[in-house]
Every structure is written in structure tokens, then in C-alpha cells.
Coordinates of N, CA, C and O in Angstrom, one line a residue:
M1 N -12.0 9.2 -11.1 CA -11.2 9.5 -9.9 C -9.8 9.4 -10.3 O -9.3 8.4 -10.9
P2 N -9.0 10.4 -9.9 CA -7.5 10.4 -10.2 C -6.8 9.2 -9.6 O -7.2 8.7 -8.5
A3 N -5.8 8.6 -10.3 CA -5.1 7.4 -9.9 C -4.5 7.6 -8.5 O -4.6 6.6 -7.7
I4 N -4.0 8.7 -8.1 CA -3.4 8.9 -6.8 C -4.4 8.6 -5.7 O -4.0 8.0 -4.7
F5 N -5.6 9.0 -5.8 CA -6.6 8.7 -4.8 C -7.0 7.3 -4.7 O -7.2 6.7 -3.6
I6 N -7.0 6.6 -5.9 CA -7.3 5.2 -5.9 C -6.1 4.5 -5.3 O -6.3 3.5 -4.4
Y7 N -4.9 4.8 -5.6 CA -3.7 4.2 -5.0 C -3.7 4.4 -3.5 O -3.4 3.5 -2.8
I8 N -4.0 5.6 -3.0 CA -4.0 5.8 -1.5 C -5.1 4.9 -0.9 O -4.8 4.3 0.2
A9 N -6.3 4.9 -1.4 CA -7.3 4.0 -0.9 C -6.9 2.6 -0.9 O -7.2 1.8 0.0
A10 N -6.3 2.1 -2.0 CA -5.9 0.7 -2.1 C -4.8 0.4 -1.1 O -4.8 -0.6 -0.5
A11 N -3.9 1.4 -0.9 CA -2.8 1.1 0.1 C -3.4 1.0 1.5 O -3.0 0.1 2.3
L12 N -4.4 1.8 1.8 CA -5.0 1.7 3.2 C -5.7 0.4 3.3 O -5.6 -0.3 4.4
A13 N -6.4 0.0 2.3 CA -7.1 -1.3 2.3 C -6.1 -2.5 2.4 O -6.4 -3.4 3.2
E14 N -5.1 -2.4 1.7 CA -4.1 -3.5 1.7 C -3.4 -3.6 3.1 O -3.3 -4.6 3.7
I15 N -3.0 -2.4 3.6 CA -2.3 -2.4 4.9 C -3.3 -2.9 6.0 O -2.9 -3.7 6.9
A16 N -4.5 -2.4 6.0 CA -5.5 -2.8 7.0 C -5.7 -4.3 6.9 O -5.8 -5.0 8.0
G17 N -5.9 -4.8 5.7 CA -6.1 -6.3 5.6 C -4.9 -7.1 6.0 O -5.1 -8.1 6.7
C18 N -3.7 -6.7 5.6 CA -2.5 -7.4 6.1 C -2.3 -7.3 7.6 O -1.9 -8.3 8.2
F19 N -2.6 -6.1 8.1 CA -2.5 -6.0 9.6 C -3.4 -6.9 10.3 O -3.1 -7.4 11.4
A20 N -4.6 -7.1 9.8 CA -5.6 -8.0 10.5 C -4.9 -9.4 10.6 O -5.1 -10.1 11.6
F21 N -4.3 -9.9 9.5 CA -3.6 -11.2 9.6 C -2.4 -11.1 10.6 O -2.2 -12.1 11.3
W22 N -1.7 -10.0 10.5 CA -0.6 -9.9 11.5 C -1.1 -9.9 12.9 O -0.5 -10.6 13.7
A23 N -2.2 -9.2 13.2 CA -2.7 -9.2 14.5 C -3.1 -10.6 15.0 O -2.9 -11.0 16.1
W24 N -3.8 -11.4 14.1 CA -4.2 -12.7 14.4 C -3.0 -13.6 14.7 O -3.0 -14.3 15.7
L25 N -2.0 -13.6 13.8 CA -0.9 -14.5 13.9 C 0.2 -14.1 14.9 O 0.8 -14.9 15.6
R26 N 0.5 -12.8 15.0 CA 1.6 -12.3 15.7 C 1.2 -11.7 17.1 O 2.1 -11.5 17.9
M27 N 0.0 -11.3 17.2 CA -0.5 -10.5 18.4 C -1.6 -11.3 19.1 O -2.2 -10.7 20.0
D28 N -1.8 -12.6 18.7 CA -2.7 -13.4 19.4 C -4.2 -12.9 19.5 O -4.9 -13.0 20.5
R29 N -4.6 -12.2 18.4 CA -5.9 -11.7 18.3 C -6.9 -12.8 17.8 O -6.4 -13.8 17.3
S30 N -8.1 -12.6 18.0 CA -9.1 -13.6 17.6 C -9.1 -13.8 16.1 O -8.8 -12.9 15.3
P31 N -9.4 -15.1 15.7 CA -9.5 -15.4 14.2 C -10.6 -14.5 13.5 O -10.6 -14.4 12.3
L32 N -11.5 -13.9 14.3 CA -12.5 -13.1 13.7 C -11.9 -11.8 13.0 O -12.5 -11.2 12.2
W33 N -10.6 -11.5 13.4 CA -9.9 -10.4 12.7 C -9.8 -10.7 11.2 O -9.6 -9.8 10.4
L34 N -9.8 -12.0 10.9 CA -9.6 -12.4 9.5 C -10.8 -12.0 8.6 O -10.6 -11.8 7.4
L35 N -12.0 -11.9 9.1 CA -13.1 -11.5 8.3 C -13.0 -10.1 7.7 O -13.0 -9.9 6.5
P36 N -12.8 -9.1 8.5 CA -12.6 -7.7 7.9 C -11.3 -7.7 7.2 O -11.1 -6.9 6.2
G37 N -10.3 -8.5 7.6 CA -9.0 -8.5 6.9 C -9.2 -9.0 5.4 O -8.7 -8.4 4.5
C38 N -9.9 -10.0 5.3 CA -10.2 -10.6 3.9 C -11.0 -9.6 3.1 O -10.8 -9.4 1.9
A39 N -12.0 -9.0 3.7 CA -12.8 -8.0 3.0 C -12.0 -6.8 2.6 O -12.1 -6.3 1.4
S40 N -11.1 -6.4 3.4 CA -10.2 -5.3 3.1 C -9.2 -5.6 2.0 O -9.0 -4.8 1.1
L41 N -8.7 -6.8 1.9 CA -7.8 -7.2 0.9 C -8.6 -7.4 -0.5 O -8.1 -7.0 -1.5
A42 N -9.9 -7.8 -0.4 CA -10.7 -7.8 -1.6 C -10.9 -6.4 -2.1 O -10.9 -6.2 -3.4
L43 N -11.2 -5.5 -1.2 CA -11.4 -4.1 -1.6 C -10.1 -3.6 -2.3 O -10.2 -2.9 -3.3
F44 N -9.0 -3.9 -1.7 CA -7.7 -3.5 -2.3 C -7.6 -3.9 -3.7 O -7.2 -3.1 -4.6
A45 N -7.8 -5.2 -4.0 CA -7.7 -5.7 -5.3 C -8.7 -5.0 -6.3 O -8.3 -4.7 -7.4
W46 N -9.9 -4.8 -5.8 CA -10.9 -4.2 -6.7 C -10.5 -2.7 -7.0 O -10.6 -2.3 -8.2
L47 N -10.0 -2.0 -6.0 CA -9.6 -0.6 -6.2 C -8.5 -0.5 -7.3 O -8.5 0.4 -8.2
L48 N -7.6 -1.4 -7.3 CA -6.5 -1.4 -8.3 C -7.0 -1.6 -9.7 O -6.4 -1.1 -10.7
T49 N -8.2 -2.2 -9.9 CA -8.7 -2.4 -11.2 C -9.3 -1.1 -11.8 O -9.6 -1.0 -13.0
L50 N -9.5 -0.1 -10.9 CA -10.1 1.2 -11.3 C -9.0 2.1 -11.9 O -9.4 3.1 -12.5
V51 N -7.8 1.8 -11.8 CA -6.7 2.7 -12.3 C -6.7 2.6 -13.8 O -6.8 1.5 -14.4
D52 N -6.7 3.8 -14.4 CA -6.7 3.8 -15.9 C -5.4 3.5 -16.5 O -4.5 4.3 -16.6
S53 N -5.2 2.2 -16.8 CA -3.9 1.7 -17.3 C -4.2 0.6 -18.2 O -5.1 -0.2 -17.9
D54 N -3.5 0.5 -19.3 CA -3.7 -0.6 -20.3 C -3.0 -1.9 -19.8 O -3.4 -3.0 -20.2
Q55 N -2.0 -1.8 -18.9 CA -1.3 -2.9 -18.4 C -1.4 -3.0 -16.9 O -1.0 -2.0 -16.2
A56 N -1.8 -4.1 -16.4 CA -2.0 -4.3 -14.9 C -0.6 -4.2 -14.2 O -0.5 -3.6 -13.2
G57 N 0.4 -4.7 -14.8 CA 1.7 -4.7 -14.2 C 2.2 -3.3 -14.0 O 2.8 -3.1 -12.9
R58 N 2.0 -2.4 -14.9 CA 2.4 -1.0 -14.7 C 1.6 -0.3 -13.6 O 2.2 0.4 -12.8
A59 N 0.4 -0.6 -13.6 CA -0.5 0.0 -12.5 C 0.0 -0.5 -11.2 O 0.1 0.2 -10.2
Y60 N 0.3 -1.8 -11.1 CA 0.8 -2.4 -9.8 C 2.2 -1.8 -9.4 O 2.5 -1.6 -8.3
A61 N 3.0 -1.7 -10.4 CA 4.4 -1.2 -10.1 C 4.3 0.3 -9.7 O 5.0 0.6 -8.7
A62 N 3.5 1.1 -10.3 CA 3.4 2.5 -9.9 C 2.8 2.6 -8.5 O 3.2 3.4 -7.7
Y63 N 1.8 1.7 -8.2 CA 1.2 1.6 -6.9 C 2.2 1.3 -5.8 O 2.1 1.8 -4.7
G64 N 3.3 0.6 -6.1 CA 4.3 0.2 -5.1 C 4.8 1.4 -4.3 O 5.0 1.3 -3.1
G65 N 5.1 2.5 -5.0 CA 5.6 3.7 -4.3 C 4.6 4.2 -3.3 O 5.0 4.6 -2.2
I66 N 3.4 4.3 -3.7 CA 2.3 4.8 -2.8 C 2.2 3.8 -1.6 O 2.0 4.3 -0.5
Y67 N 2.3 2.5 -1.9 CA 2.2 1.6 -0.8 C 3.3 1.8 0.3 O 3.1 1.7 1.5
I68 N 4.5 2.0 -0.2 CA 5.6 2.2 0.7 C 5.5 3.4 1.6 O 5.7 3.4 2.8
V69 N 5.0 4.5 1.0 CA 4.7 5.7 1.8 C 3.7 5.4 2.8 O 3.8 5.8 4.0
S70 N 2.6 4.7 2.4 CA 1.5 4.4 3.3 C 2.0 3.5 4.4 O 1.6 3.7 5.6
A71 N 2.8 2.5 4.1 CA 3.3 1.6 5.1 C 4.2 2.4 6.2 O 4.0 2.1 7.4
L72 N 5.0 3.3 5.7 CA 5.7 4.1 6.7 C 4.8 5.0 7.5 O 5.1 5.3 8.7
L73 N 3.8 5.6 6.9 CA 2.8 6.3 7.7 C 2.1 5.5 8.7 O 1.8 5.9 9.9
W74 N 1.8 4.2 8.4 CA 1.2 3.3 9.3 C 2.2 3.0 10.4 O 1.8 3.0 11.6
L75 N 3.5 2.8 10.1 CA 4.5 2.5 11.1 C 4.5 3.7 12.1 O 4.6 3.4 13.3
W76 N 4.4 4.9 11.6 CA 4.5 6.1 12.5 C 3.2 6.2 13.3 O 3.2 6.4 14.5
G77 N 2.0 6.2 12.6 CA 0.7 6.5 13.2 C 0.2 5.4 14.0 O -0.3 5.6 15.1
A78 N 0.2 4.2 13.5 CA -0.4 3.1 14.2 C 0.6 2.4 15.2 O 0.1 1.8 16.2
E79 N 1.9 2.4 14.9 CA 2.8 1.6 15.7 C 3.7 2.5 16.5 O 4.5 2.1 17.4
G80 N 3.6 3.8 16.3 CA 4.3 4.8 17.1 C 5.8 4.8 16.9 O 6.6 5.3 17.7
V81 N 6.3 4.3 15.7 CA 7.7 4.3 15.4 C 7.9 5.4 14.3 O 7.4 5.2 13.2
R82 N 8.7 6.4 14.6 CA 8.9 7.5 13.6 C 9.9 7.0 12.6 O 11.0 6.5 12.9
P83 N 9.6 7.1 11.3 CA 10.5 6.8 10.2 C 11.8 7.6 10.3 O 11.8 8.8 10.7
D84 N 12.9 7.0 10.0 CA 14.2 7.7 10.1 C 14.6 8.2 8.7 O 13.9 8.1 7.7
R85 N 15.8 8.8 8.6 CA 16.2 9.4 7.4 C 16.4 8.4 6.3 O 16.2 8.6 5.1
W86 N 16.8 7.2 6.7 CA 16.9 6.1 5.7 C 15.6 5.7 5.1 O 15.5 5.4 3.9
D87 N 14.6 5.6 6.0 CA 13.2 5.3 5.5 C 12.8 6.4 4.5 O 12.2 6.1 3.5
M88 N 13.1 7.7 4.9 CA 12.6 8.8 4.0 C 13.4 8.8 2.7 O 12.8 9.0 1.6
A89 N 14.7 8.4 2.7 CA 15.4 8.3 1.4 C 14.9 7.2 0.6 O 14.7 7.3 -0.6
G90 N 14.5 6.1 1.2 CA 14.0 5.0 0.4 C 12.6 5.3 -0.2 O 12.3 5.0 -1.3
V91 N 11.8 6.0 0.6 CA 10.5 6.5 0.1 C 10.7 7.4 -1.2 O 10.0 7.3 -2.2
A92 N 11.7 8.3 -1.0 CA 11.9 9.2 -2.2 C 12.3 8.5 -3.4 O 11.8 8.7 -4.5
L93 N 13.2 7.5 -3.3 CA 13.6 6.7 -4.4 C 12.4 5.9 -5.0 O 12.3 5.9 -6.2
C94 N 11.6 5.4 -4.2 CA 10.5 4.6 -4.6 C 9.4 5.5 -5.4 O 8.9 5.1 -6.4
L95 N 9.2 6.7 -4.8 CA 8.3 7.6 -5.5 C 8.8 8.0 -6.8 O 8.0 8.2 -7.8
I96 N 10.1 8.3 -6.9 CA 10.6 8.6 -8.2 C 10.4 7.5 -9.2 O 10.0 7.7 -10.3
G97 N 10.7 6.3 -8.8 CA 10.6 5.1 -9.6 C 9.1 4.9 -10.0 O 8.8 4.6 -11.2
A98 N 8.2 5.1 -9.1 CA 6.8 4.9 -9.4 C 6.3 6.0 -10.4 O 5.6 5.7 -11.4
A99 N 6.8 7.2 -10.3 CA 6.4 8.3 -11.2 C 7.0 8.0 -12.6 O 6.3 8.2 -13.6
V100 N 8.2 7.5 -12.7 CA 8.7 7.2 -14.0 C 7.9 6.1 -14.7 O 7.5 6.2 -15.9
I101 N 7.5 5.1 -13.9 CA 6.7 4.0 -14.5 C 5.3 4.5 -14.9 O 4.9 4.2 -16.0
F102 N 4.7 5.3 -14.1 CA 3.3 5.7 -14.3 C 3.2 6.8 -15.4 O 2.3 6.7 -16.3
Y103 N 4.2 7.7 -15.5 CA 4.0 8.9 -16.4 C 4.9 8.8 -17.6 O 4.7 9.6 -18.5
A104 N 5.7 7.8 -17.7 CA 6.6 7.6 -18.9 C 5.7 7.4 -20.2 O 4.7 6.7 -20.1
P105 N 6.2 7.9 -21.3 CA 5.4 7.6 -22.6 C 5.7 6.2 -23.1 O 6.5 6.1 -24.1
H106 N 5.1 5.2 -22.6 CA 5.3 3.9 -23.0 C 4.8 3.7 -24.4 O 3.8 4.3 -24.8
R107 N 5.4 2.8 -25.2 CA 5.0 2.5 -26.6 C 3.7 1.6 -26.7 O 2.9 1.8 -27.6
A108 N 3.6 0.7 -25.8 CA 2.5 -0.2 -25.9 C 2.0 -0.6 -24.5 O 2.6 -0.4 -23.5

């Protein structure tokens, strides 16, 4: 499976898991929200192990750009707040950085 699809799935799992904790602590939801939240966070961690990379740190760093895009999509879709031009500029910078990390011809 191409890394981009793994990163997108991992981002969705991470955001959903973190949102479950947010809902419990900040929105007074039931502690039962933590069960799917923990499962989602475990899925996130497992998905990142599927990325074809010799170094975990580079895989995580490249994933960061995808996570930021996903978080802003969550902001827009789930929370109803449309990202502004500064959000979009930040996303562009992060994606450029993630691409450099992921696609650069590293020596080791």
C-alpha cells in the first residue's frame, strides 16, 4: 500500500482517538468514549509501522504534514470552522517539508 494512503488512515485514526479523549475531558462525554479512543490510537501506531522507511523518525516526520492537513479537514468538517488563508499557508509549508523529508535521497 502506498505510504500516502497509510498516512491518511493513520491521521484519521489519530485524530479520532484524540478527539475521543477531548470529548471525554472537554465536552463532558462518558468515559466509555475512551475505549474506542484507545483502540483508534493503537490502530494509528500500528499503521505507521507499515510505512516503508528504514528510520522511524523520518516516517513520523513525513507523516506530520499529512496529519496537519487532516486536522484542518477535521476542523472544517467535524467542527464547522473553515480554515483561513493562514491555515492554508501553514499546510502548504508543512507539506513541502514533509515531501523533502520523505523523498530526499538520504545517505543512511
